[in-house]
mmCIF file of C-alpha atoms and ligand atoms in Angstrom:
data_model
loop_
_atom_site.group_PDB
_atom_site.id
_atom_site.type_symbol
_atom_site.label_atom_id
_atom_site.label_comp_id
_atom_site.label_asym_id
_atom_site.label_seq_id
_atom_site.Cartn_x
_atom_site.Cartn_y
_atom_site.Cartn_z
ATOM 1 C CA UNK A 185 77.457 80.495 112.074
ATOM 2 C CA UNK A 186 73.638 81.495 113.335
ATOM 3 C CA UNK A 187 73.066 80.889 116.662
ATOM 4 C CA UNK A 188 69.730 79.005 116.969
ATOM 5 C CA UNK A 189 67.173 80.441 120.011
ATOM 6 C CA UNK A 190 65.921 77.072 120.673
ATOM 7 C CA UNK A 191 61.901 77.203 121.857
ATOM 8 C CA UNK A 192 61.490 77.075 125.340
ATOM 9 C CA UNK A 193 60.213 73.247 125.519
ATOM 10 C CA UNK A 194 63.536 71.635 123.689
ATOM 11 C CA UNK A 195 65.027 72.795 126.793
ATOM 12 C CA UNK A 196 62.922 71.149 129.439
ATOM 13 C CA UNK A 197 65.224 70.241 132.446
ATOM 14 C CA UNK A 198 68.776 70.801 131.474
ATOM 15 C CA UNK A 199 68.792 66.400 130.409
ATOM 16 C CA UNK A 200 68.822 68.320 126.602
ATOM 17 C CA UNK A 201 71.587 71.368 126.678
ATOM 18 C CA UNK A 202 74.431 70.026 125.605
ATOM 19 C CA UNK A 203 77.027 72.993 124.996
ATOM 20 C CA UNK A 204 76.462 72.851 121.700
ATOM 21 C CA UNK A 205 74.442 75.275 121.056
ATOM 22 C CA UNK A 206 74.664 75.337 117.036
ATOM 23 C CA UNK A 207 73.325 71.625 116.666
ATOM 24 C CA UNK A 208 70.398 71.295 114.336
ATOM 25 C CA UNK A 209 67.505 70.212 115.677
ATOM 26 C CA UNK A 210 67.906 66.357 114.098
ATOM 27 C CA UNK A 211 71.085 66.481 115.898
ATOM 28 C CA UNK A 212 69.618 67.592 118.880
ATOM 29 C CA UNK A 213 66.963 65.031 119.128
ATOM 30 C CA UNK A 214 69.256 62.357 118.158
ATOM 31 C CA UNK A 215 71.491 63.324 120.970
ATOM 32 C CA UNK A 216 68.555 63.433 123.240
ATOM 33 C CA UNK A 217 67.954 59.643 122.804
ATOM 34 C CA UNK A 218 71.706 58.715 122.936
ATOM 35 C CA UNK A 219 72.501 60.949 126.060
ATOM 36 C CA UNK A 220 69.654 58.464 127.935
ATOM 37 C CA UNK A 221 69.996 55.683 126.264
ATOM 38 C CA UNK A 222 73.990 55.452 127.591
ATOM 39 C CA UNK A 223 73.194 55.673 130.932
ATOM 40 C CA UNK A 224 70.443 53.010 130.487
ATOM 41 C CA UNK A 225 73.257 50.691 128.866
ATOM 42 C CA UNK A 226 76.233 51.329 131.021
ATOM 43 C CA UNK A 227 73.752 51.033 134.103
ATOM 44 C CA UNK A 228 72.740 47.294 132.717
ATOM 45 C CA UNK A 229 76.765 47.034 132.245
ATOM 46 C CA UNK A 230 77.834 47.477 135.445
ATOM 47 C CA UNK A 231 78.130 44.208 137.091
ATOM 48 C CA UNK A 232 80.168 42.930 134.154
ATOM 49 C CA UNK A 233 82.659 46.070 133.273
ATOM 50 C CA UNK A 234 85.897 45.633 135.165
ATOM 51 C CA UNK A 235 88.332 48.510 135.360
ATOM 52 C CA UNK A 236 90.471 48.837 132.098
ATOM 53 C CA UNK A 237 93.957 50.105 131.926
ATOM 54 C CA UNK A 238 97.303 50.095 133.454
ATOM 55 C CA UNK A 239 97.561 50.133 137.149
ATOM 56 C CA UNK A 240 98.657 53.086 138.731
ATOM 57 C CA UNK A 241 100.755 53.768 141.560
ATOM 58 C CA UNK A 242 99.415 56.687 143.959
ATOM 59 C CA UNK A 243 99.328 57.527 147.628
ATOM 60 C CA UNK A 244 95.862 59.172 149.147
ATOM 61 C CA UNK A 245 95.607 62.841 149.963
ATOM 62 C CA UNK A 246 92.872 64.784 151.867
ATOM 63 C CA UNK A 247 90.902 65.796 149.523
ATOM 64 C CA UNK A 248 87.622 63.676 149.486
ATOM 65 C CA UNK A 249 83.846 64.128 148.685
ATOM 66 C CA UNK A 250 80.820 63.350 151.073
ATOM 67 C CA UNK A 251 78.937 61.453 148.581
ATOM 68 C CA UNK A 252 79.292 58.012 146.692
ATOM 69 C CA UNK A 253 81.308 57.895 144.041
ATOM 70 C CA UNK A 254 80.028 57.569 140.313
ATOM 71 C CA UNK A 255 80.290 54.134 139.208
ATOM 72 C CA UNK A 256 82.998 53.630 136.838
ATOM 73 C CA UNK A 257 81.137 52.283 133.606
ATOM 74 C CA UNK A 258 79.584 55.921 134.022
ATOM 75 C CA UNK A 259 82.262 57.791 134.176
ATOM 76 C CA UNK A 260 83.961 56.271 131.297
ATOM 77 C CA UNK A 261 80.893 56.059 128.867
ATOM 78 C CA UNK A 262 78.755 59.363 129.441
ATOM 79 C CA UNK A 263 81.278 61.933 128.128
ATOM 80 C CA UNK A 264 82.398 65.252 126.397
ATOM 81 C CA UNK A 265 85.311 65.483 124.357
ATOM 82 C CA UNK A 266 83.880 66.700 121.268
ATOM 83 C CA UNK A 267 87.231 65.722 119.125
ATOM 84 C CA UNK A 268 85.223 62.309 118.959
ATOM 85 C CA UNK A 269 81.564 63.408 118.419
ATOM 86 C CA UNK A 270 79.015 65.862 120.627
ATOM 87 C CA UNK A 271 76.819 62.162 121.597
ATOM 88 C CA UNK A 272 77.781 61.662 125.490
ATOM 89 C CA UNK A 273 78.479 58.213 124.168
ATOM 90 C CA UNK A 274 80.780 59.356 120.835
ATOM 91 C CA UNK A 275 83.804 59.537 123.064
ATOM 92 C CA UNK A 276 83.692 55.795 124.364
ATOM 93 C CA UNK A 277 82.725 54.577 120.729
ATOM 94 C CA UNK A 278 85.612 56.676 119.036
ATOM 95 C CA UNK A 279 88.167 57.994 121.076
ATOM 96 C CA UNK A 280 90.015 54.545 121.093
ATOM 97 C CA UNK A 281 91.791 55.499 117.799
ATOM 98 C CA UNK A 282 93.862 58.468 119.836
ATOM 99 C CA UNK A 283 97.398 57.292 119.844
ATOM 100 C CA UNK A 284 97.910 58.675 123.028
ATOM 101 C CA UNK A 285 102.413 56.165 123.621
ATOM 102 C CA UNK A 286 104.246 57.574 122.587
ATOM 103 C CA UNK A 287 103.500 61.363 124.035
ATOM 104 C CA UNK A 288 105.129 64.609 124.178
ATOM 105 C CA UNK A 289 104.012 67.968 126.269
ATOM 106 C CA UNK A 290 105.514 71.404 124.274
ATOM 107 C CA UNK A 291 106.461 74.074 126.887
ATOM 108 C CA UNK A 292 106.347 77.546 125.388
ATOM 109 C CA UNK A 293 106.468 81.527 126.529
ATOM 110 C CA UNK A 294 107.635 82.986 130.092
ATOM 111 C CA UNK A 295 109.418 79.575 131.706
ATOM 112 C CA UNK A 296 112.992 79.459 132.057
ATOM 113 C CA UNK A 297 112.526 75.522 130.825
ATOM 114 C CA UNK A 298 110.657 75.602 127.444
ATOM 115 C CA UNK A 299 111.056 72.869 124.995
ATOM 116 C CA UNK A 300 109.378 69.402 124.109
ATOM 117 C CA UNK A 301 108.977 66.828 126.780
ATOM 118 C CA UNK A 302 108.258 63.057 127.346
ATOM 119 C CA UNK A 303 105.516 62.482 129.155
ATOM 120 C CA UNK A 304 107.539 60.303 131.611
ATOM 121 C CA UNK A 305 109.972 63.005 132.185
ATOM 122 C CA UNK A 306 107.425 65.373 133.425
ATOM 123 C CA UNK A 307 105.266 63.582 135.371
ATOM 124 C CA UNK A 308 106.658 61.450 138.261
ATOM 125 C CA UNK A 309 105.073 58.757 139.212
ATOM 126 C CA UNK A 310 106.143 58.644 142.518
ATOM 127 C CA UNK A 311 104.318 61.880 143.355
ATOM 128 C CA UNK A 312 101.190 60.507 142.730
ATOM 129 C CA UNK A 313 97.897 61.132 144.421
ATOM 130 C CA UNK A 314 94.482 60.226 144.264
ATOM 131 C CA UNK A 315 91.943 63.002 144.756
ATOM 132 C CA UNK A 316 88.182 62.467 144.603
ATOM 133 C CA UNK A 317 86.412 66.003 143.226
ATOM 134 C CA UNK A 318 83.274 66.576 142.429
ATOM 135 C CA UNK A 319 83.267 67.384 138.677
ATOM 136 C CA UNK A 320 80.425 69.615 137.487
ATOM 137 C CA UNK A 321 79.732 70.406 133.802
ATOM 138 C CA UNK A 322 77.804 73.803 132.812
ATOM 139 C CA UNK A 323 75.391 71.270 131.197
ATOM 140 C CA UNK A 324 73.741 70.975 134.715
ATOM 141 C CA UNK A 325 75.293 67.666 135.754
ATOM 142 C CA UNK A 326 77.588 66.020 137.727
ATOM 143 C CA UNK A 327 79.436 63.439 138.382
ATOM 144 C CA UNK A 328 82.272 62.500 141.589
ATOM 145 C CA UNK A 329 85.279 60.955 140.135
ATOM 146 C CA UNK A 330 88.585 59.445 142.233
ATOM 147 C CA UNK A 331 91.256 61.045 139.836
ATOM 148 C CA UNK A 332 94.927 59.810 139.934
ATOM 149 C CA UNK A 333 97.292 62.445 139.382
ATOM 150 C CA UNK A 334 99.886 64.947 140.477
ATOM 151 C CA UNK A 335 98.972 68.821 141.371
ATOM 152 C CA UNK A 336 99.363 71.626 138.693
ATOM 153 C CA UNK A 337 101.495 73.880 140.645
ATOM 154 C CA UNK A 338 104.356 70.689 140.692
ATOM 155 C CA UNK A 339 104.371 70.222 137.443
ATOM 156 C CA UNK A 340 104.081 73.756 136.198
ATOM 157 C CA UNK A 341 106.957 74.704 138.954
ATOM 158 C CA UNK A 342 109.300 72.225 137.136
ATOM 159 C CA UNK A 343 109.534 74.723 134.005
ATOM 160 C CA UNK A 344 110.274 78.004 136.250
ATOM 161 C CA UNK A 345 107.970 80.502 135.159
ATOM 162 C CA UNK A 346 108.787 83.684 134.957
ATOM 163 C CA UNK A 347 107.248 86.613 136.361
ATOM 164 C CA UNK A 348 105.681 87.582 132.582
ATOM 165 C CA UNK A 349 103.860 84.718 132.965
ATOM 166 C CA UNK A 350 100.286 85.986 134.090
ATOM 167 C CA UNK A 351 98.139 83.214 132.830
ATOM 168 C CA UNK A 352 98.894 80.082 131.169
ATOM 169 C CA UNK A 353 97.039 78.279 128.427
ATOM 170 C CA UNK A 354 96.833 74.427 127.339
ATOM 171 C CA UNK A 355 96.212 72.783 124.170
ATOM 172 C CA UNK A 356 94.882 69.802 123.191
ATOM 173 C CA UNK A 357 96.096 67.708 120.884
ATOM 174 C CA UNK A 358 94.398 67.670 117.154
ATOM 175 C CA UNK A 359 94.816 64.926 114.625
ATOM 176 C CA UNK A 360 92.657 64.759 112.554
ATOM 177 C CA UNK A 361 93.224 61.201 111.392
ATOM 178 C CA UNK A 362 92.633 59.965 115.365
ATOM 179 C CA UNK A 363 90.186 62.096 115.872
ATOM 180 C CA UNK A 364 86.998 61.846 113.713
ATOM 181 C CA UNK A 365 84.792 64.696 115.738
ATOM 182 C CA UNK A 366 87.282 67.432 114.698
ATOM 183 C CA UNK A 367 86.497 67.026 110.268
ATOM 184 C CA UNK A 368 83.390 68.809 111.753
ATOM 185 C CA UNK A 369 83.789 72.429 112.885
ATOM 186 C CA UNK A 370 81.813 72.296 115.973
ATOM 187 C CA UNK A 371 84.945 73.891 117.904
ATOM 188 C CA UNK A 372 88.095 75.954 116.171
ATOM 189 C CA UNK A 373 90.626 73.083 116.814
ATOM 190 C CA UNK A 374 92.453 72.594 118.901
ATOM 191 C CA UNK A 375 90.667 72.890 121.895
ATOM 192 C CA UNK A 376 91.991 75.478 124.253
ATOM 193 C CA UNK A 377 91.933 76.089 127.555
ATOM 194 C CA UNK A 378 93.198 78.334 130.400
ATOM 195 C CA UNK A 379 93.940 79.598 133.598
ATOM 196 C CA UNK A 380 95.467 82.920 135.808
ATOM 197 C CA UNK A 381 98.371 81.726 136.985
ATOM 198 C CA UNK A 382 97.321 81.856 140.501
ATOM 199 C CA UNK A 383 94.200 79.694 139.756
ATOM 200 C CA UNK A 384 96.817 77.368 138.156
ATOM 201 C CA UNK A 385 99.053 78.054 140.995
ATOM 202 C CA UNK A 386 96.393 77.185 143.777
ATOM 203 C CA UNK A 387 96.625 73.264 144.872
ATOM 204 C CA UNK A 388 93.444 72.076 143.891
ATOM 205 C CA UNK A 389 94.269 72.347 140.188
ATOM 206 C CA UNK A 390 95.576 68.662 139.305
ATOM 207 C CA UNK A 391 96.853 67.386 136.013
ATOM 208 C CA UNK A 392 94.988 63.578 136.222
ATOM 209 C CA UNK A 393 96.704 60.507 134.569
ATOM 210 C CA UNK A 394 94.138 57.984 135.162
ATOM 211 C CA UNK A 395 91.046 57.680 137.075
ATOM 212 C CA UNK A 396 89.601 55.026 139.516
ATOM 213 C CA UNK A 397 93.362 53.566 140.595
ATOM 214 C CA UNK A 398 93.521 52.539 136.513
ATOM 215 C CA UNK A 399 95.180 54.872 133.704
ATOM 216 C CA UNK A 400 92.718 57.512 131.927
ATOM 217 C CA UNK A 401 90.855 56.033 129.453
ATOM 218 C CA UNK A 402 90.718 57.731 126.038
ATOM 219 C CA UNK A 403 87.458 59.228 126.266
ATOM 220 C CA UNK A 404 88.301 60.911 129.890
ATOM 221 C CA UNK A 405 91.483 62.562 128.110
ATOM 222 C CA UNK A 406 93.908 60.345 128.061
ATOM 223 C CA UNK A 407 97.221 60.719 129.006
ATOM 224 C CA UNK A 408 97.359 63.505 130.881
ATOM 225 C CA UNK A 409 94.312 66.004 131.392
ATOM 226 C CA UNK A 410 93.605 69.183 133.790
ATOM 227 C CA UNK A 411 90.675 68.874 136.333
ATOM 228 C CA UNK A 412 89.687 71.894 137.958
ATOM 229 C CA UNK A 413 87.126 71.112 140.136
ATOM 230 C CA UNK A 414 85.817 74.655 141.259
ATOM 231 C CA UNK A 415 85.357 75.473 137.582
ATOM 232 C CA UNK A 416 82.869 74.158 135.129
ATOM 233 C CA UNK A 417 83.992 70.652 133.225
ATOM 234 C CA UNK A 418 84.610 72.174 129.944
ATOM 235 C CA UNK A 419 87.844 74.044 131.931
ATOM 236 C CA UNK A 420 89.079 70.803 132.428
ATOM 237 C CA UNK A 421 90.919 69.964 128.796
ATOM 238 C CA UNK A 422 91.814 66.837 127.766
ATOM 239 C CA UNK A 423 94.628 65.254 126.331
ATOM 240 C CA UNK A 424 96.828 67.850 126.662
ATOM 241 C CA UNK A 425 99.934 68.487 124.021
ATOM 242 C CA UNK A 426 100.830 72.070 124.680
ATOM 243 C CA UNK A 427 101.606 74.437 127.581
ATOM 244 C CA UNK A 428 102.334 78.041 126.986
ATOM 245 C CA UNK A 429 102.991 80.240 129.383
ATOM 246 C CA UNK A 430 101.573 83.780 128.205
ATOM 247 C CA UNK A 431 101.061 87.597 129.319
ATOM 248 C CA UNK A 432 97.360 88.161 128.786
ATOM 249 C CA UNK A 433 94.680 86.424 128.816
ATOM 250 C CA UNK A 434 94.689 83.247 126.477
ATOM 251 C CA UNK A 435 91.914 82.240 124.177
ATOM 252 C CA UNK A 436 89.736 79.477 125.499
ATOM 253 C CA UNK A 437 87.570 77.604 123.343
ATOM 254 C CA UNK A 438 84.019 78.060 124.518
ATOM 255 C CA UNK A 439 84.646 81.365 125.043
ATOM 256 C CA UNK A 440 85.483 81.914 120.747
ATOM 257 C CA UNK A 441 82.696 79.826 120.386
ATOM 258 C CA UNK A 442 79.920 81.877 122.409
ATOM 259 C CA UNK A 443 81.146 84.361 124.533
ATOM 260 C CA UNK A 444 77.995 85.348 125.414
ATOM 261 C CA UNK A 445 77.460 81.758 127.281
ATOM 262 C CA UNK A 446 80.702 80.729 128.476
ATOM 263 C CA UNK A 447 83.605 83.471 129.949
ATOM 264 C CA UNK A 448 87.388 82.747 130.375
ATOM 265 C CA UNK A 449 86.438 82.298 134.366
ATOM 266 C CA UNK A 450 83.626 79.735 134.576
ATOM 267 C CA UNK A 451 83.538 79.429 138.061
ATOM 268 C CA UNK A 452 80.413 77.384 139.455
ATOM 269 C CA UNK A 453 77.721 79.899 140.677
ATOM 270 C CA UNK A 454 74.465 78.312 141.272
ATOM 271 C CA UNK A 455 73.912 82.528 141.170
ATOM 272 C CA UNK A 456 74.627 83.176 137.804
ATOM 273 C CA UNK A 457 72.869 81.161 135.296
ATOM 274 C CA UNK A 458 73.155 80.090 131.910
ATOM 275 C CA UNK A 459 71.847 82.292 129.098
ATOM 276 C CA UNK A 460 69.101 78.965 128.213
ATOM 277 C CA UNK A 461 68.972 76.950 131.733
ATOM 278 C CA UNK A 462 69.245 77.421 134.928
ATOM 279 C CA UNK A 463 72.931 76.742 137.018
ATOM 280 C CA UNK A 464 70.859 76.621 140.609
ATOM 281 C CA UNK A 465 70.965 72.837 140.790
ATOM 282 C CA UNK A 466 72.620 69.744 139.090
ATOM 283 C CA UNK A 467 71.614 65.940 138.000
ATOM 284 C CA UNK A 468 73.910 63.882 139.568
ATOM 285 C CA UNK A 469 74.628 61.033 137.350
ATOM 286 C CA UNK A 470 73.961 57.556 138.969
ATOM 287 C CA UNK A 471 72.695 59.383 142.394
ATOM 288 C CA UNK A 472 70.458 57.535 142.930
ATOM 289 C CA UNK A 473 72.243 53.751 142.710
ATOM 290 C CA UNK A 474 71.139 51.779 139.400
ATOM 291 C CA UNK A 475 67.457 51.709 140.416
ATOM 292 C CA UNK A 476 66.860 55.194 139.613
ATOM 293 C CA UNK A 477 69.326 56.806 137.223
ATOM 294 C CA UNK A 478 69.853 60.297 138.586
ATOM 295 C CA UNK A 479 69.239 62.304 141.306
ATOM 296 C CA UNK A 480 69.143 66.175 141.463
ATOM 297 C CA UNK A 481 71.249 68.127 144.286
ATOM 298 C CA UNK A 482 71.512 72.144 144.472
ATOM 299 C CA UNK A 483 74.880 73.545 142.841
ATOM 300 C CA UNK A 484 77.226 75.063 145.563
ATOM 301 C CA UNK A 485 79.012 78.294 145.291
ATOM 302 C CA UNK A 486 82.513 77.389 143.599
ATOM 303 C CA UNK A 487 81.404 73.546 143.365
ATOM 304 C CA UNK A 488 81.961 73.262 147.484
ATOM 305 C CA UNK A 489 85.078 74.609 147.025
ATOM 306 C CA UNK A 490 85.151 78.028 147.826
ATOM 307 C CA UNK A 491 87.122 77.760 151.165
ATOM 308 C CA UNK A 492 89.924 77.104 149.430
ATOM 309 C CA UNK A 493 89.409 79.631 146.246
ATOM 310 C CA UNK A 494 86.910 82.192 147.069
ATOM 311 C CA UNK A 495 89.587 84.424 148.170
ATOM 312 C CA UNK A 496 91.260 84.787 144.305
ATOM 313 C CA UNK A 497 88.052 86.294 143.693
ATOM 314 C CA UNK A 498 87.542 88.758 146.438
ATOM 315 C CA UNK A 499 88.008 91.859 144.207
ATOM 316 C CA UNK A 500 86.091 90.523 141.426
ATOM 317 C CA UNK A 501 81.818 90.843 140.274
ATOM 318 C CA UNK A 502 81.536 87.265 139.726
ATOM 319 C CA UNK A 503 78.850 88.255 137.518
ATOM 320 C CA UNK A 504 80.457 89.941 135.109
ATOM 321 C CA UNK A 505 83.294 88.026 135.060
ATOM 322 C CA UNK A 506 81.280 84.983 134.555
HETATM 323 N N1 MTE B 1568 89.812 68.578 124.543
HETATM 324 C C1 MTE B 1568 88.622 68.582 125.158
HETATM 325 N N2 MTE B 1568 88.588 68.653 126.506
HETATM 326 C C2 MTE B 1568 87.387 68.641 127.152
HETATM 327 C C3 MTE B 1568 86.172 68.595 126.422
HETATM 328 C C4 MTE B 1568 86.251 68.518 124.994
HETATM 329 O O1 MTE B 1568 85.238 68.463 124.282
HETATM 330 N N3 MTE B 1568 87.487 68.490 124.407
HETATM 331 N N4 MTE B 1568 84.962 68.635 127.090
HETATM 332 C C5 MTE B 1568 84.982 69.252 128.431
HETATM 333 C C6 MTE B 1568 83.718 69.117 129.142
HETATM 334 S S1 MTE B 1568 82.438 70.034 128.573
HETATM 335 C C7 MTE B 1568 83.590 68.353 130.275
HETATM 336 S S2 MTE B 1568 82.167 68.369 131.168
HETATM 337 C C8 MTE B 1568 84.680 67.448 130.703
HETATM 338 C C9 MTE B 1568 84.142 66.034 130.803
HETATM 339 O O2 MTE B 1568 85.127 65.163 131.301
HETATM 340 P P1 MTE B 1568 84.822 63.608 131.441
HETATM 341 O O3 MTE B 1568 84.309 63.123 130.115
HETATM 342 O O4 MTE B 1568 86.111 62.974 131.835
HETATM 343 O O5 MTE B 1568 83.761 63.464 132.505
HETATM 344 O O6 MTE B 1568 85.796 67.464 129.809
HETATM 345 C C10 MTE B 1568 86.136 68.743 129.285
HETATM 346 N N5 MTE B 1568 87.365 68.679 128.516
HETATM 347 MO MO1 MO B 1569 80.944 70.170 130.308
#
């Protein structure tokens, strides 16, 4: 595939980059409109949308943001999750067709417990918390989102890695029948994703089950999706069917895609910006209440989180191992 060098004004402000940097221009002007227009619309929604899914059970934890959360109709209707379309709004339109009950989790490479698991016998409920994290896409936005979930070190301790296990990788699931984004090859489905295992190890990575007290909606990765919140969003993969616990390095999907604009790391550096835009500060979506639609804040080193990471990186040019 080429890779396009869009001119300079397509690319005013960051409100135009999605990730996908091999849309056409129609599709890039269409998603221009779309990308503001669902804002607009879930904005006018607001008053009326009430929380949709199953109730979840969940006890606090410590791990808060100062700043208001993002209203709800936002953070369920201005999405990525390409398997449904690359439109912020595909995802909300589409993604209701993902049979997501039954669903299994596959558990391969270095554990001592590999195999094929219920969701329900992985994940207990009991040992639920909510955590509200700041979630910051490479795109130059961001949003703050009260997750429900359980941390990635409890569930990943459960299959007793070994000590071959060095990183770990998740997949998403891919069918194409639920999941009309993928007869397009704007990815190499399945998605992919990973982590070192001592990022995956380190307890803010969280495996979210639902969002806003309520179950995850499709379009925010239903049931069962990674957030890591020092990282940028596209780390945190949806819908995930597969674990695999592996010796080097696992393929992650930006990374195929353009390796030259997203690295296996992705840690937030308002330092190190994008090959097309600048990472030095982020729309926050809804910032600024309904009356005005976003408001823009400067990007923090990790995402605010580097007291609790920074020190995985210590030996490490951040630059270079962006
Ligand atoms: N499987 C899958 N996971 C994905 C994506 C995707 O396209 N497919 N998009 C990523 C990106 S770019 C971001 S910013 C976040 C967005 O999560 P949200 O829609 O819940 O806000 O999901 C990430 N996880
Ligand atoms: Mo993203």
């Amino acid at each position: 595939m080429l890779i396009r060098r869009p001119k300079s004004w397509e690319l005013k402000e960051n409100q135009t980059t999605p990730h996908g940097l091999y849309l056409n221009r129609r599709q890039l002007v269409a998603g221009l409109g779309l990308a503001s227009g669902s804002i607009a619309s879930c904005a006018m929604a607001e008053s009326k949308t009430a929380i949709a899914g199953r109730k979840l059970e969940f006890s606090s934890s410590k791990y808060k943001v100062d700043a208001p959360q993002t209203p709800y109709p936002m953070v369920t209707s201005y999405n990525n999750f390409y398997e449904f379309g690359t439109d912020k709004s595909d995802p909300a339109k589409h993604a209701h067709s993902l049979i997501t009950d039954p669903w299994t989790v596959t558990v391969e490479g270095h554990a001592n417990k590999t195999g094929t698991f219920a969701l329900e016998d992985i994940i207990r409920t009991s040992e639920q918390e909510e955590r509200i994290y700041r979630l910051r896409c490479v795109e130059a936005w961001s949003m703050v989102i009260p997750w429900v979930g359980v941390p990635l070190r409890k569930i990943l301790a459960q299959f007793e890695p070994t000590s071959k296990a060095k990183y770990v990788q998740f997949v998403t699931k891919f069918e194409r029948s639920q999941m009309r984004g993928t007869r397009w090859p704007v990815l190499d489905w399945p998605y992919v994703e990973g982590l070192r295992m001592d990022e995956a190890m380190n307890d803010l990575s969280f495996m979210a089950t639902g969002l806003y007290g309520h179950a995850l909606p499709n379009q925010n990765g239903a049931p069962l999706r990674l957030v890591v919140p020092w990282k940028y969003g596209f780390k945190s993969i949806k819908s995930i069917v597969k674990i695999r616990f592996v010796s080097k390095q696992p393929k992650t999907s930006w990374k195929k895609s353009a390796p030259r604009e997203y690295g296996f790391y992705s840690n937030v550096n308002p330092n190190v910006d994008h090959p097309r835009w600048s990472q030095s500060s982020e729309r926050v979506i809804g910032g600024g209440g309904f009356s005005s639609l976003f408001s823009r804040r400067n990007t923090e080193d990790f995402n605010g989180y580097g007291t609790e990471v920074a020190s995985l990186y210590s030996d490490m040019d951040l630059k270079r191992n962006y």
